[in-house]
CSV table of N, CA and C in Angstrom, one decimal:
chain,number,residue,atom,x,y,z
L,17,MET,N,90.7,67.3,116.9
L,17,MET,CA,90.4,67.5,115.5
L,17,MET,C,89.7,68.9,115.3
L,18,THR,N,90.1,69.4,114.3
L,18,THR,CA,89.6,70.9,114.0
L,18,THR,C,88.2,70.5,113.3
L,19,VAL,N,87.5,71.8,113.2
L,19,VAL,CA,86.2,71.7,112.5
L,19,VAL,C,86.5,71.4,111.0
L,20,LEU,N,87.6,72.1,110.4
L,20,LEU,CA,87.9,71.8,109.1
L,20,LEU,C,88.2,70.3,108.6
L,21,THR,N,89.0,69.7,109.6
L,21,THR,CA,89.2,68.2,109.4
L,21,THR,C,88.0,67.5,109.4
L,22,PHE,N,87.0,67.9,110.4
L,22,PHE,CA,85.8,67.2,110.7
L,22,PHE,C,84.9,67.1,109.5
L,23,LEU,N,84.9,68.4,108.8
L,23,LEU,CA,83.9,68.7,107.7
L,23,LEU,C,84.5,68.2,106.3
L,24,GLN,N,85.7,67.7,106.4
L,24,GLN,CA,86.2,67.2,105.1
L,24,GLN,C,85.4,66.2,104.3
L,25,PRO,N,84.8,65.2,105.1
L,25,PRO,CA,83.9,64.3,104.3
L,25,PRO,C,82.7,65.1,103.6
L,26,VAL,N,82.3,66.3,104.2
L,26,VAL,CA,81.3,67.0,103.5
L,26,VAL,C,81.8,67.4,102.3
L,27,LEU,N,82.8,68.1,102.3
L,27,LEU,CA,83.4,68.6,101.0
L,27,LEU,C,83.6,67.6,100.0
L,28,ALA,N,84.1,66.4,100.4
L,28,ALA,CA,84.5,65.3,99.6
L,28,ALA,C,83.1,64.8,98.9
L,29,LEU,N,82.0,64.8,99.6
L,29,LEU,CA,80.7,64.3,99.1
L,29,LEU,C,80.2,65.4,98.1
L,30,VAL,N,80.4,66.6,98.5
L,30,VAL,CA,79.9,67.7,97.5
L,30,VAL,C,80.7,67.6,96.2
L,31,ALA,N,82.1,67.4,96.3
L,31,ALA,CA,83.0,67.2,95.1
L,31,ALA,C,82.5,66.1,94.3
L,32,TRP,N,82.2,64.9,95.0
L,32,TRP,CA,81.8,63.6,94.3
L,32,TRP,C,80.5,64.1,93.5
L,33,THR,N,79.6,64.7,94.1
L,33,THR,CA,78.3,65.1,93.4
L,33,THR,C,78.5,65.9,92.3
L,34,MET,N,79.7,66.7,92.3
L,34,MET,CA,80.0,67.6,91.0
L,34,MET,C,80.4,66.6,90.0
L,35,VAL,N,81.3,65.5,90.5
L,35,VAL,CA,81.8,64.6,89.4
L,35,VAL,C,80.6,63.8,88.8
L,36,MET,N,79.6,63.5,89.5
L,36,MET,CA,78.5,62.8,89.0
L,36,MET,C,77.6,63.7,88.0
L,37,MET,N,77.7,65.1,88.3
L,37,MET,CA,76.9,66.0,87.5
L,37,MET,C,77.7,66.1,86.0
L,38,ILE,N,79.0,66.2,86.1
L,38,ILE,CA,79.7,66.2,84.9
L,38,ILE,C,79.5,64.9,84.1
L,39,TRP,N,79.5,63.7,84.9
L,39,TRP,CA,79.3,62.4,84.2
L,39,TRP,C,78.1,62.3,83.5
L,40,LEU,N,76.9,62.8,84.2
L,40,LEU,CA,75.6,62.8,83.7
L,40,LEU,C,75.6,63.6,82.3
L,41,TYR,N,76.1,64.7,82.3
L,41,TYR,CA,76.0,65.4,81.1
L,41,TYR,C,77.0,65.0,80.0
L,42,ALA,N,78.1,64.4,80.4
L,42,ALA,CA,78.9,63.8,79.5
L,42,ALA,C,78.4,62.6,78.7
L,43,VAL,N,77.4,62.0,79.5
L,43,VAL,CA,76.7,60.8,78.9
L,43,VAL,C,75.4,61.1,78.2
L,44,ARG,N,74.7,62.0,78.9
L,44,ARG,CA,73.4,62.3,78.3
L,44,ARG,C,73.3,63.2,77.1
L,45,ILE,N,74.2,64.2,77.1
L,45,ILE,CA,74.1,65.2,75.9
L,45,ILE,C,74.4,64.5,74.7
L,46,PRO,N,75.5,63.7,74.5
L,46,PRO,CA,75.7,63.1,73.3
L,46,PRO,C,74.8,62.0,72.9
L,47,ALA,N,74.3,61.2,73.9
L,47,ALA,CA,73.2,60.3,73.6
L,47,ALA,C,72.0,60.9,73.1
L,48,MET,N,71.6,62.1,73.7
L,48,MET,CA,70.4,62.8,73.2
L,48,MET,C,70.6,63.2,71.7
L,49,SER,N,71.8,63.7,71.4
L,49,SER,CA,72.1,64.2,70.1
L,49,SER,C,72.0,63.1,69.1
L,50,LYS,N,72.8,62.0,69.5
L,50,LYS,CA,72.8,60.8,68.6
L,50,LYS,C,71.4,60.2,68.4
L,51,ALA,N,70.4,60.3,69.2
L,51,ALA,CA,69.2,60.0,69.1
L,51,ALA,C,68.2,60.8,68.4
L,52,GLY,N,68.8,62.0,68.3
L,52,GLY,CA,67.9,63.0,67.5
L,52,GLY,C,66.9,63.6,68.5
L,53,ILE,N,67.0,63.6,69.8
L,53,ILE,CA,66.0,64.2,70.7
L,53,ILE,C,66.2,65.7,70.8
L,54,ASP,N,65.1,66.4,70.6
L,54,ASP,CA,65.1,67.8,70.8
L,54,ASP,C,65.1,68.1,72.4
L,55,PRO,N,66.1,68.9,72.9
L,55,PRO,CA,66.2,69.2,74.2
L,55,PRO,C,64.8,69.8,74.7
L,56,GLN,N,64.0,70.4,74.0
L,56,GLN,CA,62.7,70.9,74.5
L,56,GLN,C,61.9,69.8,74.8
L,57,GLU,N,62.1,68.5,74.3
L,57,GLU,CA,61.1,67.4,74.7
L,57,GLU,C,61.4,67.2,76.3
L,58,ALA,N,62.5,67.5,76.9
L,58,ALA,CA,62.8,67.2,78.3
L,58,ALA,C,61.8,68.1,79.2
L,59,ALA,N,61.4,69.3,78.5
L,59,ALA,CA,60.7,70.1,79.4
L,59,ALA,C,59.3,69.5,79.7
L,60,ASP,N,58.8,68.6,79.1
L,60,ASP,CA,57.6,68.0,79.2
L,60,ASP,C,57.6,66.7,80.0
L,61,PRO,N,57.2,66.8,81.3
L,61,PRO,CA,57.4,65.7,82.2
L,61,PRO,C,56.7,64.4,81.7
L,62,LYS,N,55.7,64.5,80.8
L,62,LYS,CA,54.9,63.4,80.2
L,62,LYS,C,55.6,62.8,78.9
L,63,SER,N,56.7,63.5,78.6
L,63,SER,CA,57.4,63.0,77.3
L,63,SER,C,58.2,61.7,77.6
L,64,ASP,N,58.3,60.8,76.6
L,64,ASP,CA,59.0,59.6,76.8
L,64,ASP,C,60.4,59.6,76.1
L,65,TRP,N,60.9,61.0,76.3
L,65,TRP,CA,62.3,61.0,75.6
L,65,TRP,C,63.4,60.1,76.1
L,66,LYS,N,63.2,59.9,77.4
L,66,LYS,CA,64.3,59.0,78.0
L,66,LYS,C,64.2,57.6,77.6
L,67,THR,N,63.1,57.1,77.1
L,67,THR,CA,63.0,55.8,76.6
L,67,THR,C,63.8,55.7,75.1
L,68,LYS,N,64.0,56.8,74.6
L,68,LYS,CA,64.6,56.8,73.2
L,68,LYS,C,66.2,56.6,73.4
L,69,LEU,N,66.6,56.8,74.6
L,69,LEU,CA,68.1,56.7,74.8
L,69,LEU,C,68.5,55.2,75.1
L,70,PRO,N,69.8,54.9,74.8
L,70,PRO,CA,70.3,53.6,75.0
L,70,PRO,C,70.3,53.2,76.4
L,71,PRO,N,70.1,51.9,76.7
L,71,PRO,CA,70.1,51.4,78.1
L,71,PRO,C,71.3,51.9,78.9
L,72,GLY,N,71.1,52.3,80.1
L,72,GLY,CA,72.1,52.7,81.0
L,72,GLY,C,72.5,54.2,80.9
L,73,THR,N,72.0,54.8,79.8
L,73,THR,CA,72.2,56.4,79.7
L,73,THR,C,71.8,57.1,80.8
L,74,ASN,N,70.6,56.8,81.5
L,74,ASN,CA,70.1,57.7,82.5
L,74,ASN,C,70.6,57.3,83.8
L,75,SER,N,71.4,56.3,84.0
L,75,SER,CA,71.9,55.8,85.3
L,75,SER,C,72.7,56.9,86.1
L,76,SER,N,73.5,57.6,85.4
L,76,SER,CA,74.3,58.7,86.1
L,76,SER,C,73.3,59.8,86.4
L,77,ALA,N,72.4,60.1,85.7
L,77,ALA,CA,71.5,61.2,86.0
L,77,ALA,C,70.6,60.8,87.2
L,78,GLU,N,70.2,59.5,87.2
L,78,GLU,CA,69.4,59.1,88.4
L,78,GLU,C,70.2,59.1,89.6
L,79,ASN,N,71.5,58.7,89.5
L,79,ASN,CA,72.3,58.8,90.7
L,79,ASN,C,72.7,60.2,91.2
L,80,TYR,N,72.8,61.1,90.2
L,80,TYR,CA,72.9,62.5,90.6
L,80,TYR,C,71.7,63.0,91.4
L,81,ASN,N,70.6,62.5,90.9
L,81,ASN,CA,69.3,62.9,91.7
L,81,ASN,C,69.4,62.3,93.1
L,82,HIS,N,69.9,61.0,93.2
L,82,HIS,CA,69.8,60.3,94.5
L,82,HIS,C,70.8,61.0,95.4
L,83,LEU,N,71.8,61.7,94.9
L,83,LEU,CA,72.9,62.5,95.6
L,83,LEU,C,72.2,63.8,96.2
L,84,MET,N,71.0,64.1,95.6
L,84,MET,CA,70.3,65.3,96.1
L,84,MET,C,69.4,64.9,97.2
L,85,GLU,N,69.2,63.7,97.5
L,85,GLU,CA,68.3,63.1,98.4
L,85,GLU,C,68.8,63.0,99.8
L,86,GLN,N,69.1,61.7,100.2
L,86,GLN,CA,69.6,61.4,101.5
L,86,GLN,C,70.9,62.1,102.0
L,87,PRO,N,71.8,62.3,101.1
L,87,PRO,CA,72.9,63.1,101.6
L,87,PRO,C,72.6,64.5,102.1
L,88,THR,N,71.6,65.1,101.8
L,88,THR,CA,71.1,66.3,102.5
L,88,THR,C,71.2,66.2,103.8
L,89,VAL,N,70.6,65.1,104.3
L,89,VAL,CA,70.4,64.7,105.8
L,89,VAL,C,71.9,64.6,106.3
L,90,PHE,N,72.8,64.0,105.6
L,90,PHE,CA,74.2,63.9,106.1
L,90,PHE,C,74.7,65.3,106.2
L,91,TYR,N,74.6,66.2,105.3
L,91,TYR,CA,75.1,67.5,105.4
L,91,TYR,C,74.6,68.2,106.6
L,92,ALA,N,73.3,68.2,106.7
L,92,ALA,CA,72.8,69.0,107.9
L,92,ALA,C,73.3,68.3,109.3
L,93,LEU,N,73.4,67.0,109.3
L,93,LEU,CA,73.8,66.4,110.5
L,93,LEU,C,75.3,66.8,110.8
L,94,MET,N,76.1,66.8,109.8
L,94,MET,CA,77.6,67.1,110.1
L,94,MET,C,77.7,68.5,110.4
L,95,VAL,N,77.0,69.5,109.8
L,95,VAL,CA,77.2,71.0,110.2
L,95,VAL,C,76.5,71.0,111.6
L,96,PHE,N,75.4,70.4,111.9
L,96,PHE,CA,74.8,70.5,113.3
L,96,PHE,C,75.9,70.0,114.2
L,97,THR,N,76.5,68.9,114.0
L,97,THR,CA,77.4,68.3,115.0
L,97,THR,C,78.8,69.2,115.2
L,98,ALA,N,79.0,69.8,114.0
L,98,ALA,CA,80.3,70.7,114.2
L,98,ALA,C,79.8,71.9,115.0
L,99,MET,N,78.7,72.4,114.7
L,99,MET,CA,78.3,73.8,115.4
L,99,MET,C,77.9,73.6,116.9
L,100,THR,N,77.6,72.3,117.3
L,100,THR,CA,77.2,72.2,118.6
L,100,THR,C,78.2,71.5,119.5
L,101,GLY,N,79.5,71.2,119.0
L,101,GLY,CA,80.5,70.6,119.7
L,101,GLY,C,80.5,69.2,119.8
L,102,GLY,N,79.9,68.6,118.9
L,102,GLY,CA,79.9,67.1,118.8
L,102,GLY,C,81.0,66.4,118.0
L,103,ILE,N,82.0,67.3,117.6
L,103,ILE,CA,83.1,66.6,116.8
L,103,ILE,C,83.8,65.6,117.7
L,104,SER,N,84.0,64.4,116.9
L,104,SER,CA,84.7,63.4,117.6
L,104,SER,C,85.2,62.5,116.4
L,105,SER,N,86.3,61.6,116.8
L,105,SER,CA,86.9,60.8,115.8
L,105,SER,C,85.9,59.7,115.3
L,106,ILE,N,85.0,59.3,116.2
L,106,ILE,CA,84.1,58.2,115.7
L,106,ILE,C,83.0,58.8,114.7
L,107,MET,N,82.6,60.1,114.9
L,107,MET,CA,81.7,60.7,114.0
L,107,MET,C,82.4,60.9,112.7
L,108,ASN,N,83.6,61.2,112.8
L,108,ASN,CA,84.5,61.5,111.5
L,108,ASN,C,84.7,60.2,110.8
L,109,MET,N,85.1,59.2,111.5
L,109,MET,CA,85.2,57.8,110.8
L,109,MET,C,83.8,57.3,110.2
L,110,LEU,N,82.8,57.5,111.0
L,110,LEU,CA,81.5,57.2,110.3
L,110,LEU,C,81.2,58.0,109.1
L,111,ALA,N,81.4,59.3,109.2
L,111,ALA,CA,81.2,60.2,108.0
L,111,ALA,C,82.0,59.8,106.8
L,112,TRP,N,83.3,59.4,107.1
L,112,TRP,CA,84.0,59.0,105.9
L,112,TRP,C,83.6,57.6,105.3
L,113,GLY,N,83.0,56.8,106.3
L,113,GLY,CA,82.4,55.6,105.8
L,113,GLY,C,81.2,55.8,105.0
L,114,TYR,N,80.4,56.8,105.4
L,114,TYR,CA,79.2,57.2,104.6
L,114,TYR,C,79.5,57.6,103.2
L,115,VAL,N,80.5,58.5,103.2
L,115,VAL,CA,80.9,59.1,101.9
L,115,VAL,C,81.4,58.0,101.0
L,116,GLY,N,82.2,57.2,101.6
L,116,GLY,CA,82.8,56.1,100.7
L,116,GLY,C,81.7,55.2,100.2
L,117,LEU,N,80.8,54.8,101.0
L,117,LEU,CA,79.7,54.0,100.4
L,117,LEU,C,78.8,54.7,99.4
L,118,ARG,N,78.7,56.0,99.6
L,118,ARG,CA,77.9,56.8,98.6
L,118,ARG,C,78.6,56.9,97.3
L,119,VAL,N,80.0,57.0,97.3
L,119,VAL,CA,80.7,56.9,96.1
L,119,VAL,C,80.6,55.5,95.5
L,120,ILE,N,80.7,54.5,96.2
L,120,ILE,CA,80.6,53.1,95.7
L,120,ILE,C,79.1,52.9,95.2
L,121,HIS,N,78.2,53.5,95.9
L,121,HIS,CA,76.8,53.4,95.3
L,121,HIS,C,76.7,54.0,93.8
L,122,SER,N,77.2,55.3,93.8
L,122,SER,CA,77.3,56.0,92.4
L,122,SER,C,78.0,55.1,91.4
L,123,LEU,N,79.1,54.7,91.8
L,123,LEU,CA,79.9,53.9,90.7
L,123,LEU,C,79.1,52.6,90.3
L,124,ILE,N,78.4,51.9,91.1
L,124,ILE,CA,77.6,50.8,90.8
L,124,ILE,C,76.4,51.2,90.1
L,125,GLN,N,75.7,52.3,90.4
L,125,GLN,CA,74.7,52.8,89.6
L,125,GLN,C,75.0,53.3,88.2
L,126,ALA,N,76.0,54.1,88.2
L,126,ALA,CA,76.5,54.7,86.9
L,126,ALA,C,77.1,53.6,85.9
L,127,THR,N,77.5,52.3,86.4
L,127,THR,CA,78.2,51.4,85.5
L,127,THR,C,77.3,50.2,85.4
L,128,ILE,N,77.5,49.3,86.3
L,128,ILE,CA,76.8,47.9,86.1
L,128,ILE,C,75.4,48.0,86.5
L,129,ASN,N,75.0,48.9,87.5
L,129,ASN,CA,73.7,49.0,87.9
L,129,ASN,C,72.8,47.8,88.3
L,130,ARG,N,73.6,47.1,89.2
L,130,ARG,CA,72.9,45.8,89.7
L,130,ARG,C,72.2,46.3,91.0
L,131,VAL,N,70.9,46.2,91.0
L,131,VAL,CA,70.0,46.8,91.9
L,131,VAL,C,70.3,46.0,93.3
L,132,VAL,N,70.5,44.8,93.3
L,132,VAL,CA,70.7,44.2,94.6
L,132,VAL,C,72.0,44.6,95.3
L,133,VAL,N,73.0,44.7,94.5
L,133,VAL,CA,74.4,45.2,95.0
L,133,VAL,C,74.2,46.7,95.4
L,134,ARG,N,73.4,47.4,94.6
L,134,ARG,CA,73.5,48.8,94.9
L,134,ARG,C,72.6,49.0,96.1
L,135,PHE,N,71.6,48.2,96.3
L,135,PHE,CA,70.7,48.4,97.5
L,135,PHE,C,71.5,48.0,98.7
L,136,ALA,N,72.3,47.0,98.6
L,136,ALA,CA,73.1,46.6,99.8
L,136,ALA,C,74.0,47.7,100.2
L,137,VAL,N,74.6,48.3,99.4
L,137,VAL,CA,75.5,49.5,99.7
L,137,VAL,C,74.6,50.6,100.2
L,138,PHE,N,73.5,50.9,99.6
L,138,PHE,CA,72.7,52.0,100.0
L,138,PHE,C,72.3,51.7,101.6
L,139,LEU,N,71.9,50.4,101.8
L,139,LEU,CA,71.4,50.1,103.1
L,139,LEU,C,72.6,50.2,104.1
L,140,LEU,N,73.8,50.0,103.7
L,140,LEU,CA,74.8,50.1,104.7
L,140,LEU,C,75.1,51.7,105.0
L,141,SER,N,75.0,52.4,103.9
L,141,SER,CA,75.3,53.9,104.1
L,141,SER,C,74.0,54.4,105.1
L,142,SER,N,72.9,54.0,104.7
L,142,SER,CA,71.7,54.3,105.6
L,142,SER,C,72.0,54.0,107.1
L,143,ILE,N,72.5,52.8,107.3
L,143,ILE,CA,72.7,52.4,108.7
L,143,ILE,C,73.7,53.3,109.4
L,144,ILE,N,74.8,53.6,108.6
L,144,ILE,CA,75.8,54.5,109.1
L,144,ILE,C,75.1,55.8,109.3
L,145,LEU,N,74.4,56.4,108.6
L,145,LEU,CA,73.8,57.6,108.8
L,145,LEU,C,72.7,57.6,110.1
L,146,LEU,N,72.0,56.4,110.1
L,146,LEU,CA,71.2,56.2,111.3
L,146,LEU,C,72.0,56.2,112.6
L,147,ILE,N,73.1,55.6,112.7
L,147,ILE,CA,74.0,55.5,113.8
L,147,ILE,C,74.5,56.8,114.2
L,148,MET,N,74.9,57.6,113.1
L,148,MET,CA,75.5,58.9,113.4
L,148,MET,C,74.2,59.8,114.0
L,149,THR,N,73.1,59.7,113.6
L,149,THR,CA,72.0,60.4,114.0
L,149,THR,C,71.7,60.0,115.4
L,150,ALA,N,71.8,58.7,115.7
L,150,ALA,CA,71.5,58.2,117.1
L,150,ALA,C,72.6,58.8,118.2
L,151,ILE,N,73.8,58.8,117.7
L,151,ILE,CA,74.9,59.5,118.5
L,151,ILE,C,74.6,60.8,118.9
L,152,GLU,N,74.2,61.6,118.0
L,152,GLU,CA,73.8,63.0,118.2
L,152,GLU,C,72.6,63.1,119.0
L,153,VAL,N,71.6,62.3,118.8
L,153,VAL,CA,70.4,62.4,119.7
L,153,VAL,C,70.7,62.1,121.0
L,154,VAL,N,71.6,61.2,121.3
L,154,VAL,CA,71.9,60.7,122.6
L,154,VAL,C,72.8,61.9,123.3
L,155,ARG,N,73.8,62.5,122.4
L,155,ARG,CA,74.6,63.5,123.0
L,155,ARG,C,73.9,64.7,123.4
L,156,VAL,N,72.8,65.0,122.5
L,156,VAL,CA,72.1,66.4,122.7
L,156,VAL,C,71.1,66.2,123.7
L,157,PHE,N,70.3,65.1,123.6
L,157,PHE,CA,69.0,65.0,124.5
L,157,PHE,C,69.2,64.3,125.7
L,158,LEU,N,70.2,63.2,125.7
L,158,LEU,CA,70.2,62.4,126.9
L,158,LEU,C,71.6,62.6,127.7
L,159,SER,N,72.3,63.5,127.4
L,159,SER,CA,73.6,63.8,128.2
L,159,SER,C,73.4,64.9,129.1
């Protein structure tokens, strides 16, 4: 497997993050306009402008923020693995599993936003990331 093939899940998750960024603006800007919210209100962290939006309007924005959190560990782990010779089909399979679950998590949050379902998907993706990390720790420190 080449480095390029190995890192494809990284690019896929970056591309998905851009989809969610577009989604959040496509939903939020028209909703803010319709609600008569001055964009300057968003500059004040104490402002309650988000409460003036219809239910569900903020879900895609919240998901975009989530894609800036735990996936950063995934990105670092994948680059570390590629740079230190840890490329393997099992890591690649786990990486694609992680990406797939993050996409499913996004779709759940941005549409139906059922917290119990969303948490189950998040937990599965977290377990995959933990397994990937454990594989690398064993490879680097115990081999």
